[in-house]
Coordinates of C-alpha atoms and ligand atoms in Angstrom, one line a residue:
V1341 CA 38.4 -36.3 187.9
R1342 CA 41.1 -36.7 185.2
R1343 CA 41.2 -39.7 182.9
H1344 CA 43.2 -40.1 179.8
F1345 CA 41.8 -41.6 176.6
L1346 CA 44.8 -43.3 174.9
S1347 CA 43.8 -46.6 173.5
T1348 CA 40.8 -48.9 173.0
A1349 CA 42.7 -51.9 174.2
N1350 CA 41.9 -51.3 177.9
L1351 CA 38.2 -50.5 177.4
T1352 CA 35.7 -53.0 178.8
P1353 CA 32.4 -53.7 177.0
R1354 CA 30.7 -51.7 179.7
D1355 CA 33.0 -48.7 179.0
I1356 CA 32.4 -48.9 175.3
T1357 CA 28.7 -49.2 175.6
S1358 CA 28.6 -46.3 178.0
L1359 CA 30.6 -44.1 175.7
L1360 CA 28.5 -45.1 172.7
D1361 CA 25.3 -44.4 174.6
A1362 CA 26.6 -41.0 175.6
A1363 CA 27.7 -40.2 172.0
Q1364 CA 24.3 -41.3 170.7
S1365 CA 22.6 -39.0 173.3
F1366 CA 24.4 -36.0 171.8
R1367 CA 23.1 -36.8 168.2
I1368 CA 19.9 -35.2 167.0
P1369 CA 18.4 -38.2 165.1
G1370 CA 18.4 -37.8 161.3
K1371 CA 20.2 -34.4 161.4
T1372 CA 23.8 -33.2 161.2
A1373 CA 23.3 -31.5 164.5
F1374 CA 23.9 -32.1 168.1
H1375 CA 22.4 -31.5 171.5
K1376 CA 24.6 -28.8 173.0
T1377 CA 25.3 -28.1 176.6
D1378 CA 27.3 -25.7 178.7
K1379 CA 28.3 -28.4 181.2
H1380 CA 32.0 -27.9 180.6
R1381 CA 32.0 -24.2 180.2
Q1382 CA 34.8 -23.7 182.7
R1383 CA 37.1 -26.0 180.8
T1384 CA 39.7 -25.6 178.0
L1385 CA 40.8 -28.1 175.4
A1386 CA 44.1 -27.6 173.6
T1387 CA 44.6 -29.4 170.3
L1388 CA 48.3 -30.2 169.4
F1389 CA 48.4 -31.7 165.9
F1390 CA 51.9 -32.4 164.7
E1391 CA 50.5 -34.3 161.7
D1392 CA 47.9 -32.9 159.3
S1393 CA 44.2 -33.4 160.0
T1394 CA 40.8 -32.2 158.8
R1395 CA 38.2 -34.4 160.5
T1396 CA 39.8 -35.2 163.9
R1397 CA 41.1 -31.7 164.7
L1398 CA 37.9 -29.8 163.6
S1399 CA 35.6 -32.3 165.2
F1400 CA 37.5 -32.1 168.5
E1401 CA 37.1 -28.4 168.3
T1402 CA 33.4 -28.6 167.4
A1403 CA 32.8 -31.2 170.2
A1404 CA 34.4 -29.0 172.7
H1405 CA 32.4 -26.0 171.7
N1406 CA 29.2 -28.1 171.8
L1407 CA 30.0 -28.8 175.5
G1408 CA 30.6 -25.2 176.2
C1409 CA 34.5 -25.5 176.4
H1410 CA 37.1 -23.1 175.2
T1411 CA 39.6 -24.4 172.7
L1412 CA 43.2 -23.5 171.9
D1413 CA 44.8 -24.8 168.7
L1414 CA 48.6 -24.9 168.4
H1415 CA 49.9 -24.0 165.0
V1416 CA 53.0 -26.1 165.1
M1417 CA 54.6 -24.4 162.1
R1418 CA 54.2 -21.0 163.8
S1419 CA 55.1 -22.1 167.3
S1420 CA 58.4 -22.1 169.2
M1421 CA 59.0 -25.7 168.1
Q1422 CA 60.4 -24.0 165.0
K1423 CA 63.1 -22.6 167.4
G1424 CA 63.8 -26.1 168.7
E1425 CA 61.4 -26.5 171.6
T1426 CA 60.6 -30.2 172.3
V1427 CA 57.1 -31.7 172.2
L1428 CA 57.2 -32.2 175.9
D1429 CA 58.2 -28.7 176.7
T1430 CA 55.5 -27.5 174.3
A1431 CA 52.9 -29.6 176.1
R1432 CA 54.1 -28.4 179.5
A1433 CA 53.9 -24.8 178.4
I1434 CA 50.3 -25.2 177.2
Q1435 CA 49.4 -27.1 180.3
A1436 CA 50.8 -24.2 182.4
M1437 CA 48.2 -21.9 180.8
G1438 CA 45.5 -23.9 182.7
V1439 CA 44.1 -26.2 180.0
D1440 CA 42.0 -29.2 181.2
A1441 CA 42.9 -31.6 178.4
I1442 CA 45.2 -31.9 175.4
A1443 CA 44.2 -33.8 172.3
V1444 CA 47.4 -34.8 170.6
R1445 CA 48.3 -36.2 167.2
H1446 CA 51.9 -37.1 166.5
Q1447 CA 53.8 -39.2 164.0
E1448 CA 55.5 -41.2 166.8
S1449 CA 53.7 -44.3 168.2
G1450 CA 53.5 -43.9 172.0
M1451 CA 53.7 -40.1 172.1
A1452 CA 50.2 -39.6 173.6
A1453 CA 51.0 -42.1 176.4
F1454 CA 54.3 -40.5 177.0
L1455 CA 52.7 -37.0 177.4
A1456 CA 50.0 -38.5 179.6
E1457 CA 52.8 -39.5 182.1
Q1458 CA 54.4 -36.1 182.0
V1459 CA 51.6 -33.6 182.2
E1460 CA 49.0 -32.9 184.8
C1461 CA 46.0 -32.5 182.5
A1462 CA 44.0 -35.2 180.7
V1463 CA 45.5 -36.4 177.4
V1464 CA 43.4 -37.7 174.5
N1465 CA 45.1 -39.7 171.7
A1466 CA 44.1 -38.1 168.4
G1467 CA 46.3 -40.6 166.5
D1468 CA 49.9 -41.6 167.3
G1469 CA 52.0 -43.0 164.5
T1470 CA 50.9 -46.5 163.5
N1471 CA 49.7 -47.3 167.1
E1472 CA 46.2 -46.1 167.8
H1473 CA 43.4 -43.7 166.9
P1474 CA 40.9 -44.6 169.6
T1475 CA 38.3 -41.8 169.0
Q1476 CA 38.1 -43.0 165.3
A1477 CA 37.3 -46.5 166.5
L1478 CA 34.6 -45.1 168.8
L1479 CA 32.9 -43.1 166.0
D1480 CA 33.2 -46.2 163.7
A1481 CA 31.5 -48.3 166.4
L1482 CA 28.8 -45.8 166.8
T1483 CA 28.1 -45.8 163.1
I1484 CA 28.1 -49.6 163.0
R1485 CA 25.7 -49.8 166.0
Q1486 CA 23.3 -47.3 164.4
H1487 CA 23.1 -49.5 161.3
K1488 CA 23.4 -53.0 162.7
G1489 CA 21.9 -52.6 166.2
G1490 CA 24.9 -54.3 167.9
F1491 CA 28.2 -56.1 167.3
D1492 CA 27.8 -59.7 168.4
G1493 CA 28.6 -62.1 165.5
L1494 CA 28.9 -59.3 162.9
R1495 CA 31.4 -60.1 160.2
I1496 CA 33.6 -57.0 159.6
A1497 CA 36.3 -56.9 156.9
I1498 CA 39.1 -54.4 157.3
C1499 CA 40.9 -54.0 154.0
G1500 CA 44.1 -52.4 152.8
D1501 CA 47.1 -51.0 154.6
I1502 CA 46.6 -52.8 157.9
K1503 CA 50.3 -52.6 158.9
H1504 CA 50.5 -48.8 159.1
S1505 CA 46.9 -48.2 160.3
R1506 CA 46.3 -46.9 163.7
V1507 CA 42.6 -46.9 162.7
A1508 CA 42.7 -50.7 162.1
R1509 CA 44.5 -51.4 165.4
S1510 CA 42.0 -49.4 167.5
N1511 CA 39.1 -50.9 165.6
I1512 CA 40.3 -54.4 166.0
H1513 CA 40.6 -54.0 169.8
L1514 CA 37.2 -52.4 170.2
L1515 CA 35.2 -54.5 167.8
T1516 CA 36.6 -57.9 169.0
T1517 CA 35.9 -56.8 172.6
M1518 CA 32.3 -56.2 171.6
G1519 CA 32.0 -59.7 170.0
A1520 CA 32.4 -58.9 166.3
K1521 CA 34.3 -61.3 164.0
V1522 CA 36.9 -59.2 162.4
V1523 CA 39.0 -60.3 159.4
A1524 CA 41.7 -58.3 157.7
T1525 CA 43.1 -58.3 154.2
G1526 CA 45.7 -56.5 152.2
P1527 CA 49.0 -57.0 150.3
T1528 CA 51.4 -59.2 152.2
S1529 CA 53.8 -56.3 152.5
L1530 CA 51.1 -54.3 154.3
L1531 CA 49.9 -56.9 156.7
P1532 CA 51.3 -56.8 160.3
A1533 CA 53.2 -59.7 161.9
D1534 CA 51.4 -59.3 165.2
A1535 CA 47.7 -59.3 164.1
I1536 CA 45.2 -60.7 166.6
V1537 CA 42.6 -61.4 163.9
P1538 CA 42.6 -63.7 160.9
L1539 CA 44.5 -62.3 157.9
V1540 CA 43.4 -63.4 154.4
D1541 CA 45.3 -62.8 151.2
E1542 CA 42.4 -62.3 148.8
M1543 CA 40.1 -59.3 149.2
E1544 CA 37.2 -61.5 147.9
D1545 CA 37.6 -63.9 150.9
A1546 CA 37.5 -61.0 153.4
V1547 CA 34.5 -59.3 151.8
R1548 CA 32.4 -62.5 151.3
D1549 CA 29.3 -62.4 153.6
A1550 CA 30.6 -59.3 155.4
D1551 CA 28.1 -57.1 157.3
V1552 CA 30.6 -54.2 157.3
V1553 CA 33.5 -53.4 154.9
M1554 CA 35.9 -51.0 156.3
M1555 CA 38.4 -49.6 153.8
L1556 CA 41.7 -48.0 154.8
R1557 CA 43.8 -45.3 153.2
I1558 CA 47.1 -46.3 151.7
Q1559 CA 49.5 -44.4 153.9
K1560 CA 52.4 -43.5 151.6
E1561 CA 53.9 -41.2 154.2
R1562 CA 54.6 -44.2 156.5
M1563 CA 55.8 -46.7 153.8
T1564 CA 59.3 -47.6 152.5
S1565 CA 59.6 -47.4 148.7
A1566 CA 59.5 -51.3 148.6
E1567 CA 56.1 -51.3 150.2
I1568 CA 54.4 -48.7 148.0
P1569 CA 52.2 -50.6 145.4
S1570 CA 51.4 -49.1 142.0
P1571 CA 47.9 -47.5 142.3
E1572 CA 46.6 -49.5 139.3
D1573 CA 47.8 -52.8 140.7
Y1574 CA 46.5 -52.0 144.1
F1575 CA 43.0 -51.1 142.9
R1576 CA 42.9 -54.2 140.7
R1577 CA 43.6 -56.5 143.6
Y1578 CA 42.4 -54.6 146.8
G1579 CA 40.2 -51.8 145.6
L1580 CA 36.6 -51.9 146.7
T1581 CA 34.4 -52.1 143.6
Y1582 CA 30.7 -52.8 143.1
E1583 CA 31.7 -56.2 141.7
R1584 CA 33.5 -57.2 144.9
L1585 CA 30.8 -55.7 147.1
K1586 CA 28.3 -58.2 145.6
L1587 CA 30.0 -60.9 147.6
A1588 CA 29.0 -59.2 150.9
K1589 CA 25.6 -59.4 152.6
P1590 CA 22.9 -57.4 150.7
N1591 CA 22.6 -54.9 153.5
V1592 CA 26.4 -54.4 153.9
I1593 CA 27.7 -50.9 154.9
V1594 CA 30.9 -49.4 153.5
M1595 CA 33.1 -47.4 155.7
H1596 CA 36.3 -45.3 155.3
P1597 CA 37.9 -43.2 158.0
G1598 CA 39.1 -40.6 155.4
P1599 CA 40.9 -39.0 153.8
M1600 CA 40.2 -41.3 150.8
N1601 CA 42.4 -42.1 147.8
R1602 CA 39.5 -42.4 145.3
G1603 CA 40.3 -44.9 142.6
I1604 CA 43.1 -46.5 144.6
E1605 CA 41.4 -48.2 147.6
I1606 CA 37.8 -47.5 146.7
D1607 CA 35.8 -46.8 143.6
G1608 CA 34.8 -43.1 143.9
A1609 CA 31.2 -43.7 142.9
L1610 CA 30.8 -46.4 145.5
A1611 CA 32.2 -44.1 148.2
D1612 CA 29.4 -41.6 147.4
D1613 CA 26.6 -44.3 147.0
S1614 CA 24.3 -43.8 149.9
R1615 CA 22.8 -47.3 149.5
Y1616 CA 26.0 -48.6 151.0
S1617 CA 28.4 -45.8 152.0
V1618 CA 28.2 -44.4 155.6
I1619 CA 31.3 -42.3 155.2
Q1620 CA 29.6 -39.0 155.7
E1621 CA 27.7 -40.4 158.8
Q1622 CA 31.1 -41.4 160.2
I1623 CA 32.2 -37.8 160.1
T1624 CA 29.1 -36.5 161.9
N1625 CA 29.4 -39.3 164.5
G1626 CA 33.0 -38.1 165.0
V1627 CA 31.7 -35.0 166.7
A1628 CA 29.3 -36.9 168.9
A1629 CA 32.0 -39.5 169.8
R1630 CA 34.5 -36.8 170.8
M1631 CA 31.8 -35.0 172.9
A1632 CA 31.4 -38.3 174.7
V1633 CA 35.1 -38.8 175.2
L1634 CA 35.6 -35.2 176.5
D1635 CA 32.7 -35.6 178.9
W1636 CA 34.2 -39.0 180.0
I1637 CA 37.7 -37.8 180.7
W1638 CA 36.2 -35.0 182.9
G1639 CA 34.1 -37.5 184.8
G1640 CA 30.8 -36.9 183.0
Ligands
LIG1157 N1 40.1 -40.0 160.0 C1 41.0 -39.1 160.3 O1 41.8 -39.2 161.2 O2 41.0 -38.0 159.4 P1 41.9 -36.7 159.5 O3 43.3 -37.1 159.3 O4 41.3 -35.8 158.5 O5 41.8 -36.2 160.9

């Protein structure tokens, strides 16, 4: 069996529930630890990251090892891409070494889907441009389900740089499929023209009565100079503060995919406040979610 994992847009509620159940089964409750298996000991996962990463790359590697897999990590800056080799030729060369899956992150939207059409092994999208980051959405959903028990009717505010956020796009698909009411907010210049959820101008209107507040990183590397707000102005209008969080439900959870710009999109103390913040849990769930995805693409 070979399946790709490229997007959350084509996942059914049943797919999502099944992936979340599998991910949950890999967690050891209350611990930063996982149930390990050697079920995929014959397999090899290659990670091809053309953009920087801490969480996604290392959690794919950890997830693969937890399933008994071997891993190969391409160091792009020390690879033959520096001699002009293309992404496709690089992926084909790695596939020819007998890998069973490639997890790819690339700055171009659509790169993971393009490679999936060209190579024989499974391809997992580890983030493509401003398009999708489906494993992030899965780990976010796992974290929400652990705290809220489900999704139906939950009010989820996604705040910040929506336009450049593959995290927002994947989350919006997944969470609306599961019955959540998602609302997005951010500066007008950072809101997309093609949103499928309500957009509101004022952060306060998004956060009011929210069950979940999901903050996003300002992605300066994807912005034009006209779009880049000053950090002070941005924090004043769209930063998550204790004051703004008072508008949400009392048991609200605060999420951020990381890496964070503390003091720009979120008050640093609030990000570390375990009464609200589930940011560290998101990272732990990232390993479990990626274990579930690897198991799924290989027919588990
Ligand atoms: N959330 C996320 O994708 O983080 P990294 O860029 O560190 O992988």
